[in-house]
Amino acid sequence: MKRNQSINIGQTARRTIAMEASAINDLQQFIDADFEKVVELVAQCEGRLVVTGIGKSAIIAQKIVATLNSTGTAALFMHAADAIHGDLGMIRQEDIVMCISKSGTSAEIKVLVPLVKNFGNTLVAMVGNTASFLATEADYVLNTTVSQEACPNNLAPTTSTTAQLAMGDALAVCLIEWHGFTAADFAKFHPGGALGKKLYLKVGDLSKQHQAPQVLDNASLREVIVEISSKMLGVTAVLDEQGLLRGIITDGDLRRMLEKNVPAAAVTAKDIMSLHPKMIQQDELAINALEMMRHHDITQLLVMEGEQYRGIIHLHDLIREGII
């Protein structure tokens, strides 16, 4: 296909975004009593919200279902075309059905709607034509009317699907707040990937992967160097004979000491340690360790359990887990 030489790519892109942004903003006028009732019904539903559609609306339906399931609202996707060829069997008596369509008049929708109503399920229409078959047959209507598509031919679903997506997000967020769904709850449904790890991975989970480097405060310089080298974390904690934390020695401390030409044989750990190490409790989230490292411009923290030293968490641990 040949390029239209008159196109201004930047101008077209900005116009598209502006049109879709305007359509989303206009949705505010459609947040009405029906919307509030749908939120209440779904929140109190003993079954699931079954979301269906055809074409591009079916794709939006899948995204809405994914968002709802990940935020504590049980939802199920049912393709409208497959529904009338057997998938209606997935609908239970206690379920609510939400049908998404711009026109509300497609052939599959006209076949599906009477079947759902015969089952006795509450039917919600997310529709862009409030005079359509779907809208008039539904128990509740979520209005996603748009003035025109961003497509220059006013044909390809663009603005309309953006409006559907935004309305679905509005529904999901209302349900999140209704149920008091927290970050801890979110973590239960997102255990994988960087997002989940930021929500549940603890400092102690990472520090336990290493041996805890430590020397006594009267340890020789050689002992300090061997401990730092063998544990490969670039640091060691310094403890007294009772096992209490006295300080920290980093490989940087060693370099600075050697630059002073001090007689090495006489040097002990307490002579070169830093007295105020940066520490974090082992039950803190690993993401908090990252924030501390960034704030203090360092690459490791001492991990504590109360007053007891338990190990080291290093920046490389966070990188390896994908938290950065």
mmCIF file of C-alpha atoms in Angstrom:
data_model
loop_
_atom_site.group_PDB
_atom_site.id
_atom_site.type_symbol
_atom_site.label_atom_id
_atom_site.label_comp_id
_atom_site.label_asym_id
_atom_site.label_seq_id
_atom_site.Cartn_x
_atom_site.Cartn_y
_atom_site.Cartn_z
ATOM 1 C CA MET A 1 0.000 0.000 0.000
ATOM 2 C CA LYS A 2 1.453 3.351 -1.065
ATOM 3 C CA ARG A 3 1.973 6.175 1.384
ATOM 4 C CA ASN A 4 -0.394 9.125 1.342
ATOM 5 C CA GLN A 5 2.107 11.920 0.718
ATOM 6 C CA SER A 6 -0.111 14.525 2.352
ATOM 7 C CA ILE A 7 -0.069 12.894 5.770
ATOM 8 C CA ASN A 8 1.457 14.759 8.692
ATOM 9 C CA ILE A 9 2.298 11.905 11.042
ATOM 10 C CA GLY A 10 2.788 13.969 14.177
ATOM 11 C CA GLN A 11 -0.380 15.973 13.603
ATOM 12 C CA THR A 12 -2.434 12.829 12.987
ATOM 13 C CA ALA A 13 -1.105 11.151 16.115
ATOM 14 C CA ARG A 14 -1.815 14.189 18.282
ATOM 15 C CA ARG A 15 -5.317 14.537 16.829
ATOM 16 C CA THR A 16 -6.055 10.883 17.572
ATOM 17 C CA ILE A 17 -4.926 11.182 21.169
ATOM 18 C CA ALA A 18 -6.872 14.419 21.642
ATOM 19 C CA MET A 19 -10.071 12.877 20.260
ATOM 20 C CA GLU A 20 -9.785 9.824 22.484
ATOM 21 C CA ALA A 21 -8.953 11.932 25.534
ATOM 22 C CA SER A 22 -12.018 14.078 24.866
ATOM 23 C CA ALA A 23 -14.200 10.978 24.531
ATOM 24 C CA ILE A 24 -12.974 9.642 27.875
ATOM 25 C CA ASN A 25 -13.615 12.989 29.540
ATOM 26 C CA ASP A 26 -17.177 13.020 28.148
ATOM 27 C CA LEU A 27 -17.872 9.694 29.872
ATOM 28 C CA GLN A 28 -18.150 11.513 33.186
ATOM 29 C CA GLN A 29 -21.660 12.651 32.236
ATOM 30 C CA PHE A 30 -22.709 9.003 31.862
ATOM 31 C CA ILE A 31 -21.826 7.989 35.432
ATOM 32 C CA ASP A 32 -25.419 7.752 36.564
ATOM 33 C CA ALA A 33 -27.741 5.710 38.749
ATOM 34 C CA ASP A 34 -27.384 2.680 36.473
ATOM 35 C CA PHE A 35 -23.613 2.743 36.867
ATOM 36 C CA GLU A 36 -23.866 2.967 40.656
ATOM 37 C CA LYS A 37 -26.381 0.117 40.738
ATOM 38 C CA VAL A 38 -24.144 -2.094 38.602
ATOM 39 C CA VAL A 39 -21.237 -1.510 40.994
ATOM 40 C CA GLU A 40 -23.464 -2.503 43.933
ATOM 41 C CA LEU A 41 -24.808 -5.600 42.183
ATOM 42 C CA VAL A 42 -21.393 -6.854 41.087
ATOM 43 C CA ALA A 43 -19.874 -6.129 44.510
ATOM 44 C CA GLN A 44 -22.583 -8.167 46.227
ATOM 45 C CA CYS A 45 -22.871 -10.875 43.568
ATOM 46 C CA GLU A 46 -22.416 -14.433 44.828
ATOM 47 C CA GLY A 47 -21.425 -15.547 41.345
ATOM 48 C CA ARG A 48 -19.217 -13.937 38.721
ATOM 49 C CA LEU A 49 -19.437 -11.115 36.241
ATOM 50 C CA VAL A 50 -19.523 -12.800 32.839
ATOM 51 C CA VAL A 51 -18.359 -10.294 30.220
ATOM 52 C CA THR A 52 -19.085 -10.872 26.553
ATOM 53 C CA GLY A 53 -18.792 -9.121 23.220
ATOM 54 C CA ILE A 54 -17.985 -9.549 19.556
ATOM 55 C CA GLY A 55 -15.104 -8.214 17.449
ATOM 56 C CA LYS A 56 -13.005 -5.462 19.043
ATOM 57 C CA SER A 57 -15.464 -5.257 21.928
ATOM 58 C CA ALA A 58 -14.599 -8.865 22.770
ATOM 59 C CA ILE A 59 -10.948 -7.885 23.113
ATOM 60 C CA ILE A 60 -11.896 -5.052 25.471
ATOM 61 C CA ALA A 61 -14.058 -7.525 27.399
ATOM 62 C CA GLN A 62 -11.035 -9.778 27.947
ATOM 63 C CA LYS A 63 -9.005 -6.874 29.325
ATOM 64 C CA ILE A 64 -11.797 -5.860 31.705
ATOM 65 C CA VAL A 65 -12.103 -9.453 32.932
ATOM 66 C CA ALA A 66 -8.345 -9.595 33.531
ATOM 67 C CA THR A 67 -8.436 -6.367 35.537
ATOM 68 C CA LEU A 68 -11.385 -7.499 37.631
ATOM 69 C CA ASN A 69 -9.898 -10.904 38.431
ATOM 70 C CA SER A 70 -6.578 -9.366 39.434
ATOM 71 C CA THR A 71 -8.284 -6.934 41.802
ATOM 72 C CA GLY A 72 -10.558 -9.309 43.666
ATOM 73 C CA THR A 73 -13.730 -9.403 41.577
ATOM 74 C CA ALA A 74 -14.501 -12.817 40.066
ATOM 75 C CA ALA A 75 -15.065 -12.410 36.327
ATOM 76 C CA LEU A 76 -15.230 -14.619 33.256
ATOM 77 C CA PHE A 77 -14.911 -13.865 29.526
ATOM 78 C CA MET A 78 -17.392 -15.407 27.092
ATOM 79 C CA HIS A 79 -17.127 -14.686 23.373
ATOM 80 C CA ALA A 80 -20.550 -13.801 22.007
ATOM 81 C CA ALA A 81 -20.114 -15.947 18.895
ATOM 82 C CA ASP A 82 -19.041 -18.996 20.907
ATOM 83 C CA ALA A 83 -21.801 -18.413 23.447
ATOM 84 C CA ILE A 84 -24.526 -19.325 20.989
ATOM 85 C CA HIS A 85 -22.628 -22.468 20.023
ATOM 86 C CA GLY A 86 -22.320 -24.019 23.451
ATOM 87 C CA ASP A 87 -20.409 -21.631 25.717
ATOM 88 C CA LEU A 88 -23.630 -20.433 27.336
ATOM 89 C CA GLY A 89 -23.117 -23.433 29.598
ATOM 90 C CA MET A 90 -20.510 -21.462 31.535
ATOM 91 C CA ILE A 91 -23.159 -19.076 32.880
ATOM 92 C CA ARG A 92 -24.457 -19.930 36.344
ATOM 93 C CA GLN A 93 -27.727 -18.814 37.837
ATOM 94 C CA GLU A 94 -26.040 -16.432 40.290
ATOM 95 C CA ASP A 95 -23.873 -14.737 37.619
ATOM 96 C CA ILE A 96 -24.337 -11.262 36.177
ATOM 97 C CA VAL A 97 -23.784 -10.913 32.427
ATOM 98 C CA MET A 98 -22.337 -7.760 30.882
ATOM 99 C CA CYS A 99 -22.459 -7.433 27.114
ATOM 100 C CA ILE A 100 -20.151 -4.898 25.428
ATOM 101 C CA SER A 101 -21.050 -3.470 22.032
ATOM 102 C CA LYS A 102 -20.764 -0.133 20.270
ATOM 103 C CA SER A 103 -23.860 -0.507 18.101
ATOM 104 C CA GLY A 104 -25.837 -2.932 20.241
ATOM 105 C CA THR A 105 -27.335 -4.384 17.071
ATOM 106 C CA SER A 106 -24.902 -7.008 15.787
ATOM 107 C CA ALA A 107 -26.427 -10.343 14.796
ATOM 108 C CA GLU A 108 -24.668 -12.332 17.525
ATOM 109 C CA ILE A 109 -25.871 -9.901 20.190
ATOM 110 C CA LYS A 110 -29.463 -10.147 18.995
ATOM 111 C CA VAL A 111 -29.319 -13.924 19.331
ATOM 112 C CA LEU A 112 -27.479 -13.933 22.646
ATOM 113 C CA VAL A 113 -29.534 -11.398 24.602
ATOM 114 C CA PRO A 114 -32.859 -13.313 24.646
ATOM 115 C CA LEU A 115 -31.035 -16.462 25.714
ATOM 116 C CA VAL A 116 -29.423 -14.700 28.664
ATOM 117 C CA LYS A 117 -32.748 -13.198 29.678
ATOM 118 C CA ASN A 118 -34.379 -16.633 29.494
ATOM 119 C CA PHE A 119 -31.785 -17.856 32.000
ATOM 120 C CA GLY A 120 -32.952 -15.129 34.378
ATOM 121 C CA ASN A 121 -29.523 -13.510 34.786
ATOM 122 C CA THR A 122 -29.182 -9.764 35.286
ATOM 123 C CA LEU A 123 -28.046 -8.259 31.978
ATOM 124 C CA VAL A 124 -25.826 -5.179 31.843
ATOM 125 C CA ALA A 125 -25.186 -3.434 28.538
ATOM 126 C CA MET A 126 -22.019 -1.423 27.975
ATOM 127 C CA VAL A 127 -23.164 0.171 24.770
ATOM 128 C CA GLY A 128 -22.570 3.173 22.562
ATOM 129 C CA ASN A 129 -26.145 3.381 21.267
ATOM 130 C CA THR A 130 -28.741 3.764 24.003
ATOM 131 C CA ALA A 131 -31.598 3.289 21.534
ATOM 132 C CA SER A 132 -30.251 -0.067 20.337
ATOM 133 C CA PHE A 133 -31.690 -3.544 20.810
ATOM 134 C CA LEU A 134 -29.089 -4.364 23.455
ATOM 135 C CA ALA A 135 -29.708 -1.188 25.447
ATOM 136 C CA THR A 136 -33.487 -1.535 25.473
ATOM 137 C CA GLU A 137 -33.348 -5.213 26.484
ATOM 138 C CA ALA A 138 -30.745 -4.809 29.238
ATOM 139 C CA ASP A 139 -31.573 -4.345 32.904
ATOM 140 C CA TYR A 140 -28.878 -1.683 33.277
ATOM 141 C CA VAL A 141 -26.960 0.417 30.773
ATOM 142 C CA LEU A 142 -23.401 1.722 30.977
ATOM 143 C CA ASN A 143 -23.360 4.416 28.337
ATOM 144 C CA THR A 144 -20.163 4.596 26.256
ATOM 145 C CA THR A 145 -21.462 6.801 23.456
ATOM 146 C CA VAL A 146 -18.803 8.652 21.452
ATOM 147 C CA SER A 147 -19.334 11.394 18.885
ATOM 148 C CA GLN A 148 -17.025 9.799 16.304
ATOM 149 C CA GLU A 149 -14.162 7.394 15.838
ATOM 150 C CA ALA A 150 -10.617 8.692 15.566
ATOM 151 C CA CYS A 151 -10.395 6.741 12.319
ATOM 152 C CA PRO A 152 -10.608 9.307 9.461
ATOM 153 C CA ASN A 153 -13.337 7.198 7.873
ATOM 154 C CA ASN A 154 -15.225 7.035 11.190
ATOM 155 C CA LEU A 155 -15.244 3.248 10.846
ATOM 156 C CA ALA A 156 -12.404 1.464 12.661
ATOM 157 C CA PRO A 157 -13.172 1.072 16.393
ATOM 158 C CA THR A 158 -10.766 3.489 18.050
ATOM 159 C CA THR A 159 -12.439 6.128 20.185
ATOM 160 C CA SER A 160 -15.288 3.749 20.990
ATOM 161 C CA THR A 161 -13.045 0.963 22.293
ATOM 162 C CA THR A 162 -11.037 3.491 24.312
ATOM 163 C CA ALA A 163 -14.285 4.620 25.935
ATOM 164 C CA GLN A 164 -15.222 1.010 26.707
ATOM 165 C CA LEU A 165 -11.833 0.403 28.261
ATOM 166 C CA ALA A 166 -12.100 3.513 30.431
ATOM 167 C CA MET A 167 -15.612 2.624 31.570
ATOM 168 C CA GLY A 168 -14.390 -0.852 32.491
ATOM 169 C CA ASP A 169 -11.549 0.665 34.506
ATOM 170 C CA ALA A 170 -14.008 2.968 36.277
ATOM 171 C CA LEU A 171 -16.085 -0.078 37.214
ATOM 172 C CA ALA A 172 -13.021 -1.994 38.423
ATOM 173 C CA VAL A 173 -11.671 0.868 40.524
ATOM 174 C CA CYS A 174 -15.055 1.405 42.180
ATOM 175 C CA LEU A 175 -15.088 -2.288 43.083
ATOM 176 C CA ILE A 176 -11.525 -2.047 44.440
ATOM 177 C CA GLU A 177 -12.603 0.745 46.778
ATOM 178 C CA TRP A 178 -15.882 -0.990 47.652
ATOM 179 C CA HIS A 179 -14.029 -4.076 48.876
ATOM 180 C CA GLY A 180 -11.144 -2.136 50.432
ATOM 181 C CA PHE A 181 -8.759 -4.092 48.220
ATOM 182 C CA THR A 182 -5.199 -3.365 49.421
ATOM 183 C CA ALA A 183 -1.681 -3.628 48.028
ATOM 184 C CA ALA A 184 -1.245 -6.781 50.132
ATOM 185 C CA ASP A 185 -4.355 -8.270 48.515
ATOM 186 C CA PHE A 186 -3.019 -7.268 45.093
ATOM 187 C CA ALA A 187 0.237 -9.101 45.801
ATOM 188 C CA LYS A 188 -1.661 -12.359 46.400
ATOM 189 C CA PHE A 189 -2.905 -12.273 42.814
ATOM 190 C CA HIS A 190 0.402 -11.075 41.314
ATOM 191 C CA PRO A 191 3.103 -13.337 42.779
ATOM 192 C CA GLY A 192 5.099 -13.436 39.552
ATOM 193 C CA GLY A 193 7.152 -10.812 37.787
ATOM 194 C CA ALA A 194 8.694 -7.594 39.021
ATOM 195 C CA LEU A 195 5.353 -6.117 40.097
ATOM 196 C CA GLY A 196 4.558 -8.998 42.418
ATOM 197 C CA LYS A 197 8.044 -9.032 43.891
ATOM 198 C CA LYS A 198 7.805 -5.355 44.777
ATOM 199 C CA LEU A 199 4.669 -6.133 46.748
ATOM 200 C CA TYR A 200 5.719 -9.244 48.676
ATOM 201 C CA LEU A 201 9.460 -9.929 48.488
ATOM 202 C CA LYS A 202 11.126 -9.253 51.848
ATOM 203 C CA VAL A 203 14.672 -8.171 52.594
ATOM 204 C CA GLY A 204 15.269 -11.390 54.528
ATOM 205 C CA ASP A 205 14.253 -13.466 51.506
ATOM 206 C CA LEU A 206 17.233 -12.045 49.625
ATOM 207 C CA SER A 207 19.801 -11.779 52.400
ATOM 208 C CA LYS A 208 19.350 -15.469 53.251
ATOM 209 C CA GLN A 209 20.720 -16.332 49.817
ATOM 210 C CA HIS A 210 24.190 -15.274 51.025
ATOM 211 C CA GLN A 211 26.432 -16.208 53.896
ATOM 212 C CA ALA A 212 26.518 -13.309 56.345
ATOM 213 C CA PRO A 213 30.032 -11.783 56.262
ATOM 214 C CA GLN A 214 31.266 -10.920 59.736
ATOM 215 C CA VAL A 215 34.456 -10.458 61.716
ATOM 216 C CA LEU A 216 35.196 -9.672 65.342
ATOM 217 C CA ASP A 217 36.258 -6.138 66.136
ATOM 218 C CA ASN A 218 39.777 -7.369 67.031
ATOM 219 C CA ALA A 219 40.192 -9.275 63.748
ATOM 220 C CA SER A 220 43.387 -8.662 61.808
ATOM 221 C CA LEU A 221 43.519 -6.887 58.481
ATOM 222 C CA ARG A 222 44.201 -10.207 56.781
ATOM 223 C CA GLU A 223 41.099 -11.746 58.356
ATOM 224 C CA VAL A 224 39.014 -8.794 57.217
ATOM 225 C CA ILE A 225 40.281 -9.057 53.632
ATOM 226 C CA VAL A 226 39.695 -12.821 53.523
ATOM 227 C CA GLU A 227 36.139 -12.437 54.851
ATOM 228 C CA ILE A 228 35.209 -9.727 52.360
ATOM 229 C CA SER A 229 36.775 -11.665 49.477
ATOM 230 C CA SER A 230 35.283 -15.052 50.364
ATOM 231 C CA LYS A 231 31.710 -13.771 50.791
ATOM 232 C CA MET A 232 31.985 -11.690 47.582
ATOM 233 C CA LEU A 233 29.688 -8.896 48.750
ATOM 234 C CA GLY A 234 32.323 -6.185 49.075
ATOM 235 C CA VAL A 235 31.553 -5.691 52.748
ATOM 236 C CA THR A 236 31.631 -7.273 56.170
ATOM 237 C CA ALA A 237 29.889 -6.532 59.439
ATOM 238 C CA VAL A 238 32.016 -6.033 62.562
ATOM 239 C CA LEU A 239 30.742 -7.653 65.773
ATOM 240 C CA ASP A 240 31.924 -7.684 69.363
ATOM 241 C CA GLU A 241 32.450 -10.867 71.362
ATOM 242 C CA GLN A 242 28.797 -10.849 72.453
ATOM 243 C CA GLY A 243 27.692 -10.872 68.809
ATOM 244 C CA LEU A 244 26.434 -7.299 68.830
ATOM 245 C CA LEU A 245 26.980 -5.075 65.813
ATOM 246 C CA ARG A 246 29.824 -2.609 66.165
ATOM 247 C CA GLY A 247 30.254 -1.320 62.618
ATOM 248 C CA ILE A 248 30.888 -2.115 58.970
ATOM 249 C CA ILE A 249 33.924 -2.395 56.702
ATOM 250 C CA THR A 250 33.599 -2.033 52.935
ATOM 251 C CA ASP A 251 36.212 -2.646 50.278
ATOM 252 C CA GLY A 252 36.324 1.137 49.946
ATOM 253 C CA ASP A 253 37.354 1.407 53.608
ATOM 254 C CA LEU A 254 40.203 -1.027 52.898
ATOM 255 C CA ARG A 255 41.458 1.001 49.947
ATOM 256 C CA ARG A 256 41.386 4.227 51.919
ATOM 257 C CA MET A 257 43.267 2.606 54.786
ATOM 258 C CA LEU A 258 45.977 1.237 52.487
ATOM 259 C CA GLU A 259 46.435 4.661 50.894
ATOM 260 C CA LYS A 260 47.468 6.008 54.337
ATOM 261 C CA ASN A 261 50.509 3.674 54.449
ATOM 262 C CA VAL A 262 49.584 2.476 57.942
ATOM 263 C CA PRO A 263 51.586 -0.589 59.135
ATOM 264 C CA ALA A 264 49.232 -3.404 58.132
ATOM 265 C CA ALA A 265 50.339 -5.814 60.851
ATOM 266 C CA ALA A 266 48.990 -3.544 63.559
ATOM 267 C CA VAL A 267 45.606 -2.832 61.974
ATOM 268 C CA THR A 268 42.459 -4.472 63.361
ATOM 269 C CA ALA A 269 38.843 -4.319 62.256
ATOM 270 C CA LYS A 270 37.861 -1.681 64.796
ATOM 271 C CA ASP A 271 40.564 0.653 63.425
ATOM 272 C CA ILE A 272 38.984 0.918 59.979
ATOM 273 C CA MET A 273 35.297 0.191 60.492
ATOM 274 C CA SER A 274 32.569 2.772 60.020
ATOM 275 C CA LEU A 275 30.545 3.218 63.189
ATOM 276 C CA HIS A 276 27.142 4.099 61.781
ATOM 277 C CA PRO A 277 26.237 1.551 59.081
ATOM 278 C CA LYS A 278 22.982 1.788 57.187
ATOM 279 C CA MET A 279 20.661 -0.978 58.342
ATOM 280 C CA ILE A 280 17.267 -2.402 57.458
ATOM 281 C CA GLN A 281 15.059 -4.929 59.239
ATOM 282 C CA GLN A 282 14.727 -8.323 57.556
ATOM 283 C CA ASP A 283 10.917 -8.171 57.438
ATOM 284 C CA GLU A 284 10.932 -4.935 55.403
ATOM 285 C CA LEU A 285 9.942 -5.108 51.727
ATOM 286 C CA ALA A 286 12.903 -5.402 49.367
ATOM 287 C CA ILE A 287 11.642 -2.356 47.458
ATOM 288 C CA ASN A 288 12.238 -0.308 50.628
ATOM 289 C CA ALA A 289 15.855 -1.459 50.637
ATOM 290 C CA LEU A 290 16.196 -0.142 47.104
ATOM 291 C CA GLU A 291 14.832 3.253 48.146
ATOM 292 C CA MET A 292 17.321 3.405 51.027
ATOM 293 C CA MET A 293 20.220 2.534 48.750
ATOM 294 C CA ARG A 294 19.204 5.210 46.283
ATOM 295 C CA HIS A 295 18.757 7.812 49.020
ATOM 296 C CA HIS A 296 22.178 7.156 50.555
ATOM 297 C CA ASP A 297 23.923 6.346 47.245
ATOM 298 C CA ILE A 298 25.193 2.971 48.478
ATOM 299 C CA THR A 299 25.042 -0.587 47.153
ATOM 300 C CA GLN A 300 24.419 -2.669 50.274
ATOM 301 C CA LEU A 301 22.665 -2.611 53.625
ATOM 302 C CA LEU A 302 23.140 -4.583 56.807
ATOM 303 C CA VAL A 303 20.103 -6.749 57.492
ATOM 304 C CA MET A 304 18.910 -6.902 61.078
ATOM 305 C CA GLU A 305 16.413 -8.846 63.167
ATOM 306 C CA GLY A 306 15.789 -6.405 65.950
ATOM 307 C CA GLU A 307 19.293 -5.704 67.305
ATOM 308 C CA GLN A 308 20.797 -8.876 65.865
ATOM 309 C CA TYR A 309 22.815 -8.845 62.641
ATOM 310 C CA ARG A 310 21.515 -11.353 60.092
ATOM 311 C CA GLY A 311 23.222 -10.614 56.784
ATOM 312 C CA ILE A 312 23.636 -8.321 53.789
ATOM 313 C CA ILE A 313 21.302 -7.229 51.016
ATOM 314 C CA HIS A 314 23.139 -6.011 47.929
ATOM 315 C CA LEU A 315 21.981 -3.942 44.974
ATOM 316 C CA HIS A 316 22.773 -6.902 42.741
ATOM 317 C CA ASP A 317 20.157 -8.950 44.616
ATOM 318 C CA LEU A 318 17.503 -6.433 43.637
ATOM 319 C CA ILE A 319 18.674 -6.315 40.036
ATOM 320 C CA ARG A 320 18.663 -10.105 39.807
ATOM 321 C CA GLU A 321 15.077 -10.262 41.060
ATOM 322 C CA GLY A 322 13.967 -7.640 38.523
ATOM 323 C CA ILE A 323 12.917 -5.130 41.165
ATOM 324 C CA ILE A 324 14.929 -2.379 39.471
#
